[in-house]
Amino acid sequence: MSSTYVATPEVDAGKTPPAGSDRSRAEGRLAAKLVAPAVIVMLVVTAFPILRALWLSFYSYSLTAPDDREFVGLSNYITALTDSLFWRDIGVTVLYMLVTVAIELVIGFIFAMVMHRVIFARGVIRTSILIPYGIITVVSGFAWQFAFTYQNGFVNGWLPFIDEQFNWFGDTTPAVIAIMVSEIWKTTPFMSLLLLAGLAQVSEDMIEAAKVDGATWWQRLWKVILPNMRAAIMVAVLFRALDAYRIFDNIYVMTAGAVGTESISFLTYRQTIEQFQLGMGSALAVLLFLSVLLVAFLIVKLFRVDLAQARGE
Amino acid sequence: MSRTSARPARRARARRRVALAAAAVLGGTLLAACSEEGKPVLTWYINPDGVEVLDVIAERCSTDRYDIETELLPTGATDQRIQLARRLAAEDDTTDLMNLDPVFVPEFANAGWLEEMPDDVVTEDTLDGIAETVRWDDRIYAIPLWANTQVLWYRKSLAKEAGLDMSRPVTWDQVIDAASSVPGATVGVQANKYEAYVVWINALVQGAGGEIISDAEAGKDASVDIDSEAGRAAAAVIEKLAKSRAAQSDLSVSNEGTSLPAMFAGPGEFMTNWTFVYKNYAPSPENGITEEQYEDLGWARYPRTVPDMESRPPVGGIDVGVGAFSKHRDFAVEAAQCITDTDSQVALAVDAGLMPATATAYEAPELAEAYPPDLLELFRESVDSGGPRPKSAYYATISSAIQSVWHSPDSVDESTPKESADFLAEVLEGKALL
């Protein structure tokens, strides 16, 4: 280690450089210059749209009636938050998120174990498991829509307890199930990839030691493997939960939001893109943004994982 | 030393050569794009109906000063509207000409996305129902290209068996009762949760002398009128059909195509549908329809909602608009007039079953050859006395609000008009989500 590295940790740790040190000030200026382009890009691509949506959300504004635009304050938020449609869509969205993430966690872990332990045809097996994730969501949505339609789909034929003429998209419950199946099929590989990375970090020595101590496979799983994967599981659940909360493509393709399958993202899309109601659409987008933050916060709290520790800091 | 310094020099020369070659290729491509010494190319966004005929029209209407190229829009009307709106909202200067569903014209014109047209593009010759669709705020913003309308299609043998006299105007009540009286006979309509369901509801309400909204040009402050005697008469028709044995099994998801096969299955059906039906049933090996069956196909004016009032058949079709941000607006206006001329309208009617918007085109000998005279007269009369949907900058909102309360058809009863009026008023005021 050279002497240069001795001086920098103070800056890295965020401590105030000693006053009067020309070198510290110069380093500070350099750091600011180096970071500035990234900050500007972030502001342009992230902060500007968010602030613009926030600003638009205070207006009653239809794209096709620009002259009717008027400032309505928090009226759009009050309308959204007091409307049963908003809460129904939030409920449906949370249902999508909870069910798909729970099922994906279990199947994804099984896949991760298979990919981790497989000793023959490793490449083929890993590729087979990951294929669905390589398919574009819209394409998989169409594929599953065709699979579930009673005219030419195979699902009714494969399920002996289902009538051949059963219309999966005719009622809320079966339509939600069909959308969930498509979502789970598509994104379980992503979950298993993240869990595989976590699994690879669990020390084989620990597992071996537990085995020597007489721990059964089940005990090794619950007492050694899973606790040591907590950070990886949290990251996998967090990523997938946020993704599932913003579910849109499968609904768009499979039901277009009909029969009560609409998510909060879809409601926002309809208001903004189909109805051209930029004010209400922006208010819904802001509420969507805030609820995503809330979901992320709750998951981090639930797993009680120190993210800094998870990053190895 | 010489070897190490020579390498960067060689690399630099190689890079220069690659850059020059790339510039030459790019320059050549750009020159090729400005074909025929910078002759402008007008882009005409077309909906996927009669595409082959429209391509021929685009070629015919290209001149020494500009070329017209067609670009296909998506199949669904909603998707077409969204794609055009996205381009126009972004002030796209390559959206020169566009095919517009009549209900888009007020929305787009109010948003400032359409170039105003000369007054003489709509004349006495233009049929009333479609002429009304291109006006907004006392100005003209598009030119009718074709005018669609709905008539009552039926099996002559079915009407005879049911004892329904089709030589006189019929009501929805009579049609539903007639179909119910013959086992297996049905009434085909468009009742999926989509725009065509609003077309049906609008025609029923207007047929009873009412309107969904009035003073539509007031936008959000329009008067919501669907909670009326006319609204209740419309609801009664839908309720009666949904609860009768004449309702088709897929009534709640039915569209223009789903009711077609029922015409020649079993005893047949009465069906309200657009003009394309006549060409669609023309006997061919593909559709398996025989000459005898085709002879049995009948047509009549759209059914009345109430016995003592003439029906108001739905008016559809396509209007051609010019983008307000087009780089070549003058050329585009000129091209739009050529695109919508009598020759184009006749070609579309004969080759694609898309009926003309002007009286002159209806009189063309080619049409008389292609269609029976009484059917031609029925189409023309239906367009002329047809009822347009509400002309409003908030049409999409109005349409969706109506759909969400009136769907599904078997939920419609006498309370539906009031419920939909309250909901529509709240949505227009921004007090309810849609």
XYZ file of C-alpha atoms in Angstrom:
747
model
C 0.000 0.000 0.000
C 1.344 3.381 -0.906
C 0.983 6.463 1.281
C -1.771 7.802 -1.025
C -4.151 5.153 0.266
C -3.490 6.151 3.859
C -4.868 9.643 3.325
C -8.007 8.793 1.320
C -10.059 6.722 3.816
C -10.975 9.928 5.670
C -12.614 11.281 2.523
C -14.228 7.932 1.746
C -15.711 7.736 5.220
C -17.373 11.070 4.644
C -15.520 12.885 7.397
C -14.840 16.599 7.087
C -11.316 17.130 5.796
C -9.056 19.111 8.115
C -9.658 22.811 7.611
C -7.019 24.642 5.686
C -5.693 21.582 3.927
C -5.232 22.648 0.297
C -4.884 19.066 -0.758
C -8.207 18.068 0.836
C -10.003 20.975 -0.756
C -8.487 20.134 -4.136
C -9.546 16.518 -3.759
C -13.034 17.657 -2.798
C -13.256 19.846 -5.890
C -11.992 17.041 -8.076
C -14.507 14.642 -6.562
C -17.311 17.122 -7.231
C -16.190 17.543 -10.849
C -15.965 13.802 -11.345
C -19.392 13.177 -9.853
C -21.103 16.147 -11.523
C -21.824 14.506 -14.913
C -23.443 11.515 -13.240
C -25.490 13.789 -10.979
C -26.652 15.864 -13.949
C -27.630 12.753 -15.911
C -29.499 11.425 -12.879
C -31.343 14.704 -12.471
C -32.317 14.818 -16.131
C -33.462 11.231 -16.502
C -34.883 10.578 -13.032
C -35.619 13.675 -11.010
C -37.074 15.726 -13.854
C -39.822 13.229 -14.811
C -40.662 12.663 -11.141
C -40.927 16.385 -10.431
C -42.887 16.971 -13.622
C -45.334 14.199 -12.695
C -45.679 15.764 -9.252
C -46.385 19.166 -10.804
C -48.886 17.768 -13.328
C -50.692 15.860 -10.587
C -51.972 19.145 -9.156
C -53.821 19.932 -12.393
C -56.983 18.798 -14.079
C -55.452 18.353 -17.507
C -56.579 16.368 -20.511
C -54.221 16.201 -23.472
C -57.132 16.695 -25.886
C -58.488 19.724 -24.025
C -55.426 21.868 -23.302
C -57.529 25.007 -22.813
C -59.477 23.420 -19.948
C -56.348 22.912 -17.843
C -56.803 24.175 -14.297
C -54.972 23.955 -10.985
C -56.919 21.699 -8.628
C -54.401 21.222 -5.810
C -54.721 17.868 -4.100
C -58.096 17.122 -5.661
C -56.730 14.333 -7.907
C -55.149 12.622 -4.892
C -58.371 12.923 -2.884
C -60.380 11.499 -5.791
C -57.975 8.580 -6.212
C -57.675 7.774 -2.519
C -61.434 7.898 -1.931
C -62.340 5.846 -5.001
C -63.115 2.176 -4.540
C -61.558 1.376 -7.934
C -58.154 2.571 -6.694
C -58.301 0.354 -3.602
C -59.615 -2.613 -5.566
C -56.648 -2.288 -7.939
C -54.233 -1.921 -5.013
C -55.734 -5.087 -3.506
C -55.391 -7.011 -6.768
C -51.806 -5.764 -7.173
C -50.816 -6.836 -3.643
C -52.454 -10.214 -4.294
C -50.383 -10.644 -7.491
C -47.251 -9.690 -5.566
C -47.763 -11.906 -2.504
C -48.841 -15.035 -4.353
C -46.334 -14.894 -7.208
C -43.344 -13.998 -5.016
C -44.193 -16.708 -2.461
C -44.514 -19.397 -5.128
C -41.473 -18.147 -7.013
C -39.398 -18.187 -3.828
C -40.124 -21.861 -3.225
C -39.781 -23.003 -6.850
C -36.843 -20.660 -7.419
C -35.017 -22.133 -4.418
C -35.604 -25.671 -5.671
C -34.259 -24.649 -9.088
C -31.283 -22.949 -7.451
C -30.497 -26.130 -5.500
C -30.745 -28.172 -8.691
C -28.449 -25.773 -10.563
C -26.023 -25.695 -7.651
C -25.782 -29.436 -7.067
C -26.251 -30.839 -10.533
C -23.269 -32.881 -11.588
C -24.250 -34.058 -15.056
C -25.462 -32.018 -18.035
C -25.005 -28.909 -15.924
C -25.050 -26.508 -18.888
C -28.192 -28.000 -20.422
C -30.080 -28.066 -17.119
C -29.109 -24.525 -16.177
C -30.038 -23.258 -19.643
C -33.381 -25.084 -19.557
C -34.258 -23.492 -16.239
C -33.295 -20.029 -17.433
C -35.033 -20.104 -20.846
C -38.367 -18.579 -19.710
C -36.538 -15.530 -18.383
C -35.014 -14.961 -21.812
C -38.425 -14.688 -23.416
C -39.969 -11.240 -23.677
C -42.874 -10.823 -21.245
C -45.320 -9.796 -23.974
C -44.485 -12.942 -25.941
C -44.899 -15.196 -22.910
C -48.160 -13.372 -22.132
C -49.519 -14.189 -25.576
C -48.298 -17.793 -25.304
C -50.091 -18.284 -21.997
C -53.179 -16.486 -23.234
C -53.393 -18.959 -26.120
C -52.734 -21.810 -23.701
C -55.631 -20.784 -21.468
C -58.231 -19.976 -24.139
C -60.902 -22.648 -24.349
C -61.111 -22.537 -28.156
C -57.551 -23.643 -28.909
C -55.625 -23.773 -25.631
C -54.222 -26.917 -24.022
C -54.771 -26.057 -20.353
C -58.406 -27.226 -20.205
C -57.413 -30.504 -21.850
C -54.606 -31.105 -19.377
C -56.666 -30.416 -16.268
C -59.141 -33.292 -15.767
C -61.252 -31.351 -13.233
C -61.818 -28.432 -15.665
C -64.592 -28.373 -18.253
C -63.381 -28.272 -21.864
C -65.426 -25.089 -22.446
C -64.289 -23.320 -19.264
C -63.445 -19.680 -20.019
C -60.474 -18.648 -17.859
C -60.860 -15.013 -18.833
C -64.590 -14.794 -18.096
C -64.326 -14.154 -14.364
C -61.917 -12.481 -11.931
C -60.542 -15.482 -10.025
C -59.602 -17.731 -12.967
C -58.295 -14.753 -14.948
C -56.079 -13.666 -12.029
C -54.830 -17.258 -11.683
C -53.990 -17.399 -15.409
C -52.062 -14.122 -15.191
C -50.216 -15.343 -12.094
C -49.228 -18.594 -13.816
C -47.774 -16.621 -16.705
C -45.922 -14.290 -14.329
C -44.541 -17.160 -12.235
C -43.405 -19.106 -15.301
C -41.653 -16.068 -16.688
C -39.804 -14.781 -13.622
C -39.048 -17.800 -11.451
C -35.687 -18.234 -13.262
C -34.703 -14.714 -12.201
C -35.465 -15.602 -8.593
C -33.496 -18.840 -8.898
C -30.499 -16.987 -10.376
C -30.362 -14.617 -7.427
C -30.774 -17.486 -4.972
C -28.092 -19.501 -6.777
C -25.675 -16.626 -6.171
C -26.598 -16.729 -2.474
C -26.286 -20.471 -2.360
C -22.783 -20.301 -3.822
C -21.716 -18.058 -0.956
C -22.683 -20.550 1.771
C -19.489 -22.124 3.029
C -19.186 -25.804 2.175
C -17.083 -26.196 5.362
C -20.025 -25.147 7.499
C -22.325 -27.592 5.777
C -19.714 -30.318 6.092
C -19.215 -29.521 9.804
C -22.986 -29.719 10.378
C -23.039 -33.060 8.579
C -20.197 -34.369 10.786
C -22.149 -33.192 13.844
C -25.028 -35.408 12.709
C -27.416 -32.743 11.297
C -30.018 -34.130 8.925
C -30.513 -32.657 5.418
C -33.544 -30.746 6.665
C -31.613 -29.372 9.678
C -28.695 -28.337 7.476
C -31.136 -26.513 5.228
C -32.943 -24.610 8.009
C -30.048 -24.087 10.446
C -27.097 -23.535 8.117
C -27.991 -22.833 4.497
C -31.032 -20.539 4.765
C -29.718 -18.322 7.635
C -26.515 -17.764 5.671
C -28.508 -16.856 2.593
C -30.713 -14.305 4.324
C -29.209 -11.319 2.515
C -29.489 -13.061 -0.869
C -33.082 -14.095 -0.162
C -33.911 -10.550 0.873
C -32.455 -9.145 -2.321
C -34.304 -11.749 -4.414
C -37.606 -11.122 -2.648
C -37.148 -7.351 -2.769
C -36.352 -7.296 -6.493
C -39.144 -9.654 -7.430
C -41.689 -8.053 -5.115
C -41.058 -4.611 -6.597
C -41.216 -6.103 -10.064
C -44.436 -7.970 -9.269
C -45.972 -4.860 -7.714
C -45.489 -3.041 -11.013
C -47.057 -5.893 -13.025
C -48.392 -4.647 -16.363
C -47.425 -6.606 -19.509
C -49.172 -9.881 -18.701
C -52.392 -8.094 -17.757
C -52.228 -5.941 -20.888
C -51.853 -8.967 -23.137
C -54.073 -11.498 -21.393
C -57.140 -9.511 -20.266
C -56.472 -5.823 -21.007
C -57.552 -5.191 -17.415
C -61.028 -6.674 -17.886
C -62.985 -8.664 -15.266
C -61.244 -6.987 -12.332
C -57.701 -8.078 -13.183
C -56.355 -4.549 -13.418
C -53.264 -3.617 -11.377
C -52.375 -0.163 -10.130
C -49.816 0.227 -12.953
C -52.521 -0.618 -15.467
C -54.893 1.921 -13.944
C -52.182 4.561 -14.244
C -51.566 3.574 -17.868
C -55.257 3.767 -18.708
C -55.683 7.193 -17.196
C -52.585 8.623 -18.839
C -52.283 6.882 -22.183
C -55.840 5.768 -23.013
C -57.828 8.566 -21.410
C -55.164 11.278 -21.948
C -55.932 12.501 -18.390
C -52.415 13.691 -17.597
C -53.350 15.235 -14.235
C -55.072 12.202 -12.755
C -52.583 9.853 -14.415
C -49.690 11.752 -12.830
C -51.352 11.671 -9.417
C -51.710 7.904 -9.766
C -48.083 7.626 -10.916
C -46.951 9.521 -7.819
C -49.080 7.257 -5.602
C -47.610 4.240 -7.387
C -44.101 5.586 -6.765
C -44.823 6.146 -3.068
C -46.379 2.727 -2.651
C -43.353 1.088 -4.303
C -41.142 2.872 -1.774
C -43.402 1.622 1.016
C -43.209 -1.962 -0.249
C -39.393 -1.746 -0.421
C -39.238 -0.281 3.101
C -41.496 -2.999 4.526
C -39.501 -5.811 2.931
C -36.194 -4.445 4.217
C -37.738 -4.096 7.694
C -39.313 -7.555 7.523
C -36.040 -9.299 6.815
C -34.149 -7.137 9.322
C -31.115 -7.187 7.068
C -28.468 -4.533 7.227
C -27.983 -3.669 3.571
C -24.509 -2.307 4.274
C -23.618 -5.645 5.843
C -25.108 -7.456 2.894
C -22.782 -5.491 0.632
C -19.859 -6.631 2.779
C -19.036 -3.140 4.106
C 11.493 2.940 -31.439
C 10.432 3.116 -35.089
C 8.289 0.013 -34.724
C 6.405 1.318 -31.684
C 5.715 4.750 -33.193
C 4.743 3.335 -36.577
C 1.895 1.244 -35.105
C -0.181 4.174 -33.764
C 0.362 6.050 -37.027
C -0.885 3.052 -39.023
C -3.861 2.679 -36.669
C -4.693 6.364 -37.061
C -4.551 6.063 -40.872
C -6.742 2.953 -40.732
C -9.248 4.752 -38.486
C -9.328 7.687 -40.925
C -10.019 5.329 -43.816
C -12.826 3.613 -41.922
C -14.303 7.001 -40.979
C -14.137 8.213 -44.589
C -15.762 5.022 -45.833
C -18.491 5.317 -43.221
C -19.084 8.969 -44.148
C -19.313 8.017 -47.828
C -21.834 5.242 -47.102
C -23.887 7.515 -44.818
C -23.788 10.367 -47.326
C -24.900 8.046 -50.091
C -27.768 6.767 -47.994
C -28.905 10.279 -47.150
C -28.737 11.298 -50.793
C -30.753 8.248 -51.744
C -33.333 9.172 -49.100
C -33.776 12.585 -50.712
C -34.796 10.815 -53.875
C -35.501 12.734 -57.021
C -33.750 15.895 -55.920
C -35.320 16.277 -52.509
C -38.876 15.469 -53.527
C -40.896 15.378 -50.285
C -42.469 12.121 -49.164
C -45.802 12.461 -47.375
C -46.499 9.753 -44.834
C -50.110 8.600 -44.746
C -51.050 6.557 -41.671
C -53.782 4.131 -42.670
C -55.914 1.732 -40.669
C -55.771 -1.877 -41.881
C -58.971 -1.837 -43.977
C -58.797 -1.904 -47.756
C -55.002 -1.600 -47.592
C -54.409 -2.759 -51.161
C -56.827 -0.177 -52.528
C -55.331 2.541 -50.326
C -51.839 1.715 -51.645
C -53.091 2.168 -55.197
C -54.712 5.473 -54.208
C -51.448 6.635 -52.605
C -49.621 5.928 -55.857
C -52.277 7.625 -57.974
C -52.281 10.743 -55.794
C -48.477 11.079 -55.762
C -47.385 13.915 -58.052
C -44.233 15.413 -59.559
C -43.949 17.562 -56.436
C -44.438 14.915 -53.740
C -44.833 11.194 -53.151
C -47.285 9.572 -50.759
C -46.249 6.537 -48.749
C -48.567 4.528 -46.531
C -47.783 3.336 -43.002
C -50.011 0.821 -41.288
C -51.681 1.612 -37.961
C -52.630 -1.119 -35.448
C -55.857 -3.095 -35.903
C -57.858 -1.852 -32.916
C -59.407 1.640 -32.939
C -58.065 2.367 -29.438
C -54.533 1.424 -30.433
C -54.805 3.500 -33.622
C -55.885 6.508 -31.584
C -53.066 6.062 -29.067
C -50.383 5.689 -31.718
C -51.500 8.785 -33.634
C -51.963 10.792 -30.443
C -48.477 9.911 -29.221
C -46.960 11.146 -32.468
C -49.047 14.293 -32.609
C -48.590 15.153 -28.928
C -44.848 15.028 -29.615
C -45.390 17.399 -32.575
C -44.112 14.826 -35.037
C -43.495 16.580 -38.366
C -43.638 13.352 -40.386
C -47.291 12.643 -39.598
C -48.613 14.252 -42.770
C -51.861 12.411 -43.462
C -53.889 10.093 -41.276
C -56.999 7.970 -41.415
C -59.183 8.891 -38.462
C -62.166 7.157 -36.959
C -64.876 9.867 -36.929
C -64.909 10.046 -33.116
C -61.224 11.011 -33.058
C -61.733 14.180 -35.096
C -63.159 16.387 -32.291
C -60.540 15.122 -29.811
C -57.621 15.721 -32.154
C -58.933 19.031 -33.495
C -59.504 20.388 -29.988
C -55.962 19.383 -29.034
C -54.634 21.446 -31.969
C -53.243 18.413 -33.751
C -55.159 18.751 -37.032
C -54.665 21.252 -39.819
C -57.843 23.090 -40.761
C -59.294 22.105 -44.142
C -60.772 24.375 -46.823
C -64.545 24.765 -46.418
C -65.309 23.316 -49.849
C -64.093 19.817 -48.960
C -67.552 19.192 -47.518
C -70.382 20.030 -49.890
C -74.026 19.237 -50.469
C -72.751 16.102 -52.139
C -71.366 14.743 -48.836
C -73.878 12.555 -46.983
C -75.180 14.281 -43.862
C -74.280 11.645 -41.256
C -70.591 11.549 -42.198
C -70.329 15.283 -43.018
C -71.221 16.027 -39.414
C -68.223 14.029 -38.157
C -65.531 16.298 -39.643
C -66.797 19.571 -38.147
C -65.504 20.913 -34.880
C -66.015 24.397 -33.494
C -67.585 25.574 -36.815
C -64.515 24.565 -38.787
C -63.638 21.524 -40.878
C -60.696 19.398 -39.807
C -60.874 16.308 -42.019
C -62.353 14.953 -45.251
C -64.635 11.889 -45.311
C -63.047 8.970 -47.177
C -65.684 6.332 -46.593
C -68.897 6.235 -44.623
C -69.881 3.137 -42.806
C -73.279 2.377 -41.381
C -75.165 -0.496 -39.852
C -78.237 -2.207 -41.232
C -80.291 -5.163 -40.051
C -79.069 -8.322 -41.791
C -81.315 -11.366 -41.555
C -82.288 -14.709 -43.069
C -85.376 -14.214 -45.216
C -86.495 -17.764 -44.339
C -86.215 -16.977 -40.627
C -88.282 -13.791 -40.893
C -90.892 -15.734 -42.832
C -90.986 -18.549 -40.291
C -91.304 -16.039 -37.440
C -94.034 -14.159 -39.303
C -92.202 -10.848 -39.272
C -93.085 -8.478 -42.115
C -89.739 -7.017 -43.169
C -91.227 -4.748 -45.818
C -92.176 -2.321 -43.042
C -89.899 -0.757 -40.413
C -89.330 -3.138 -37.504
C -88.569 -2.451 -33.847
C -86.021 -4.158 -31.611
C -88.929 -5.638 -29.651
C -90.331 -7.244 -32.785
C -86.927 -8.572 -33.864
C -86.190 -10.108 -30.437
C -89.671 -11.612 -30.219
C -89.406 -13.027 -33.747
C -86.018 -14.642 -33.078
C -87.260 -15.989 -29.727
C -90.228 -17.631 -31.413
C -88.049 -19.879 -33.576
C -85.959 -22.439 -31.667
C -82.242 -21.853 -32.261
C -82.692 -18.432 -33.871
C -80.757 -15.529 -32.369
C -80.118 -11.794 -32.551
C -76.496 -10.788 -33.214
C -75.133 -7.512 -31.809
C -71.806 -6.064 -30.628
C -71.851 -6.138 -26.823
C -68.263 -6.748 -25.766
C -66.847 -4.103 -23.431
C -65.527 -1.928 -26.246
C -66.345 0.990 -28.488
C -68.860 -0.865 -30.669
C -71.050 -1.474 -27.598
C -71.272 2.312 -27.183
C -72.169 2.517 -30.882
C -75.149 0.244 -30.169
C -76.185 2.104 -27.004
C -75.882 5.465 -28.793
C -78.035 4.257 -31.689
C -80.670 2.928 -29.283
C -80.776 6.183 -27.300
C -80.928 8.344 -30.429
C -83.562 6.040 -31.876
C -85.794 7.020 -28.967
C -85.133 10.717 -29.509
C -82.487 11.186 -26.831
C -78.749 11.789 -26.555
C -76.009 10.433 -24.289
C -74.789 14.000 -23.787
C -75.744 17.345 -25.258
C -73.771 20.579 -25.571
C -70.816 18.224 -26.087
C -68.530 21.004 -27.283
C -68.542 22.378 -23.722
C -66.159 19.546 -22.848
C -66.239 18.765 -19.140
C -69.299 21.006 -18.720
C -71.407 19.119 -21.252
C -74.926 18.201 -20.207
C -75.282 14.502 -19.384
C -78.656 13.420 -20.770
C -78.626 9.636 -20.761
C -80.854 9.462 -17.681
C -83.998 10.029 -19.735
C -86.969 8.231 -21.250
C -84.777 7.524 -24.272
C -82.024 6.118 -22.045
C -84.524 3.858 -20.309
C -85.942 2.730 -23.679
C -82.402 1.801 -24.756
C -81.792 -0.080 -21.506
C -85.096 -1.943 -21.968
C -83.970 -3.242 -25.378
C -80.635 -4.481 -24.054
C -82.274 -6.024 -20.978
C -84.887 -7.742 -23.121
C -82.311 -9.224 -25.498
C -79.929 -10.303 -22.704
C -82.751 -12.145 -20.916
C -84.346 -13.669 -24.022
C -83.589 -16.995 -25.638
C -82.565 -15.034 -28.724
C -79.394 -13.845 -26.982
C -76.262 -15.477 -28.355
C -74.252 -17.445 -25.815
C -71.258 -15.131 -26.123
C -73.328 -11.928 -25.935
C -71.080 -10.221 -23.359
C -67.972 -10.660 -25.541
C -69.634 -10.454 -28.962
C -68.102 -8.318 -31.689
C -68.492 -7.635 -35.401
C -67.039 -11.023 -36.298
C -68.430 -13.372 -33.647
C -72.048 -13.167 -34.784
C -71.305 -13.758 -38.480
C -71.306 -17.607 -38.424
C -74.776 -17.714 -36.800
C -76.388 -16.381 -39.997
C -76.233 -19.692 -41.824
C -76.153 -22.062 -38.849
C -79.503 -23.573 -37.845
C -82.455 -21.305 -38.544
C -80.163 -18.230 -38.699
C -80.276 -14.852 -37.029
C -81.162 -11.196 -37.193
C -77.938 -9.204 -36.913
C -77.098 -5.514 -36.797
C -73.701 -5.078 -38.399
C -71.681 -2.888 -40.770
C -71.767 -2.830 -44.556
C -68.876 -5.279 -44.997
C -71.252 -8.150 -44.244
C -72.577 -8.305 -47.821
C -69.140 -8.961 -49.343
C -68.232 -11.236 -46.461
C -71.094 -13.639 -47.241
C -70.449 -13.727 -50.990
C -70.292 -17.462 -51.844
C -66.772 -18.849 -52.000
C -64.989 -22.110 -51.193
C -63.340 -20.399 -48.206
C -66.520 -19.433 -46.369
C -68.517 -22.456 -47.523
C -71.602 -20.380 -48.287
C -73.753 -21.527 -51.185
C -75.576 -19.424 -53.778
C -78.843 -20.620 -52.280
C -77.885 -19.413 -48.821
C -76.689 -16.104 -50.231
C -80.073 -15.667 -51.894
C -81.643 -16.103 -48.469
C -79.697 -13.123 -47.031
C -81.939 -10.128 -46.403
C -81.358 -6.563 -45.270
C -83.477 -3.845 -43.770
C -83.087 -0.503 -42.081
C -81.669 -0.513 -38.538
C -84.470 -1.454 -36.086
C -86.428 1.240 -34.263
C -86.030 1.642 -30.506
C -89.607 2.891 -30.161
C -92.393 2.176 -32.675
C -93.281 5.764 -33.499
C -89.834 7.138 -34.199
C -87.434 6.505 -37.100
C -84.242 4.668 -36.227
C -80.895 6.467 -36.211
C -78.438 3.945 -37.705
C -74.863 4.176 -36.406
C -72.413 6.120 -38.545
C -68.823 5.024 -38.813
C -66.233 5.235 -41.538
C -62.950 6.991 -41.979
C -62.036 10.668 -42.298
C -58.641 11.806 -43.591
C -56.871 14.469 -41.539
C -53.648 16.429 -42.014
C -51.163 16.710 -39.150
C -50.794 20.239 -37.758
C -47.028 19.792 -37.435
C -46.424 18.372 -40.918
C -43.515 19.972 -42.797
C -45.601 19.950 -45.968
C -49.077 20.945 -44.824
C -50.112 22.511 -48.141
C -49.108 19.419 -50.088
C -50.827 17.224 -47.507
C -54.122 19.145 -47.759
C -53.946 18.843 -51.539
C -53.134 15.124 -51.251
C -56.027 14.573 -48.812
C -58.426 16.008 -51.383
C -57.111 13.634 -54.043
C -57.179 10.667 -51.680
C -60.836 11.269 -50.874
C -62.069 11.961 -54.398
C -64.873 10.082 -56.119
C -62.548 7.607 -57.866
C -61.047 6.536 -54.536
C -64.439 6.190 -52.891
C -65.788 4.057 -55.725
C -62.680 1.839 -55.733
C -62.934 1.318 -51.961
C -66.630 0.447 -52.205
C -66.253 -1.988 -55.110
C -63.014 -3.683 -54.045
C -63.135 -3.507 -50.253
C -66.819 -3.095 -49.332
C -66.156 0.315 -47.730
C -69.062 2.494 -48.780
C -68.755 6.035 -50.187
C -69.266 9.275 -48.303
C -70.727 11.243 -51.238
C -73.897 10.961 -53.284
C -71.928 11.204 -56.557
C -69.863 8.148 -55.718
C -73.025 6.203 -54.886
C -74.232 6.857 -58.415
C -71.144 5.356 -60.066
C -72.021 2.499 -62.486
C -69.341 0.281 -60.880
C -71.294 0.314 -57.624
C -74.543 -0.537 -59.341
C -72.784 -3.580 -60.751
C -71.305 -4.634 -57.418
C -74.357 -4.203 -55.166
C -78.129 -4.718 -55.488
C -79.836 -1.346 -56.012
C -82.048 -1.613 -52.919
C -79.024 -2.373 -50.720
C -77.125 0.591 -52.140
C -80.127 2.809 -51.476
C -80.394 1.425 -47.932
C -76.712 2.148 -47.198
C -77.000 5.643 -48.562
C -80.206 6.403 -46.691
C -78.738 4.971 -43.459
C -75.625 7.153 -43.641
C -77.701 10.184 -44.508
C -80.076 9.782 -41.578
C -77.556 8.200 -39.219
C -76.742 9.432 -35.756
C -73.149 10.334 -34.882
C -71.678 9.540 -31.487
C -71.114 12.469 -29.085
C -68.651 14.992 -30.508
C -66.427 15.854 -27.587
C -62.800 16.415 -26.715
C -63.508 13.955 -23.881
C -65.049 11.289 -26.101
C -62.706 8.505 -24.902
C -63.665 9.257 -21.318
C -67.378 9.335 -22.143
C -67.167 6.078 -24.064
C -65.255 4.263 -21.300
C -67.608 5.577 -18.616
C -70.623 4.279 -20.546
C -68.976 0.914 -21.130
C -68.072 0.437 -17.492
C -71.686 0.883 -16.289
C -73.601 -0.719 -19.176
C -71.406 -3.807 -19.398
C -72.234 -6.621 -19.144
C -75.546 -6.571 -21.044
C -77.244 -8.921 -18.587
C -76.640 -6.407 -15.781
C -78.586 -3.681 -17.616
C -81.992 -2.697 -16.222
C -84.091 0.438 -15.807
C -81.689 1.815 -13.163
C -78.707 1.697 -15.553
C -79.321 5.083 -17.273
C -79.364 6.951 -13.952
C -76.351 5.092 -12.649
C -74.383 5.799 -15.829
C -75.433 9.468 -15.863
C -74.229 9.963 -12.275
C -70.969 8.156 -12.969
C -70.334 9.995 -16.246
C -70.928 13.373 -14.583
C -68.524 12.481 -11.765
C -65.868 11.263 -14.191
C -66.122 14.420 -16.316
C -65.756 16.542 -13.171
C -62.685 14.537 -12.164
C -64.469 13.232 -9.049
C -64.287 9.555 -9.944
C -61.714 7.232 -11.412
C -62.476 5.414 -14.598
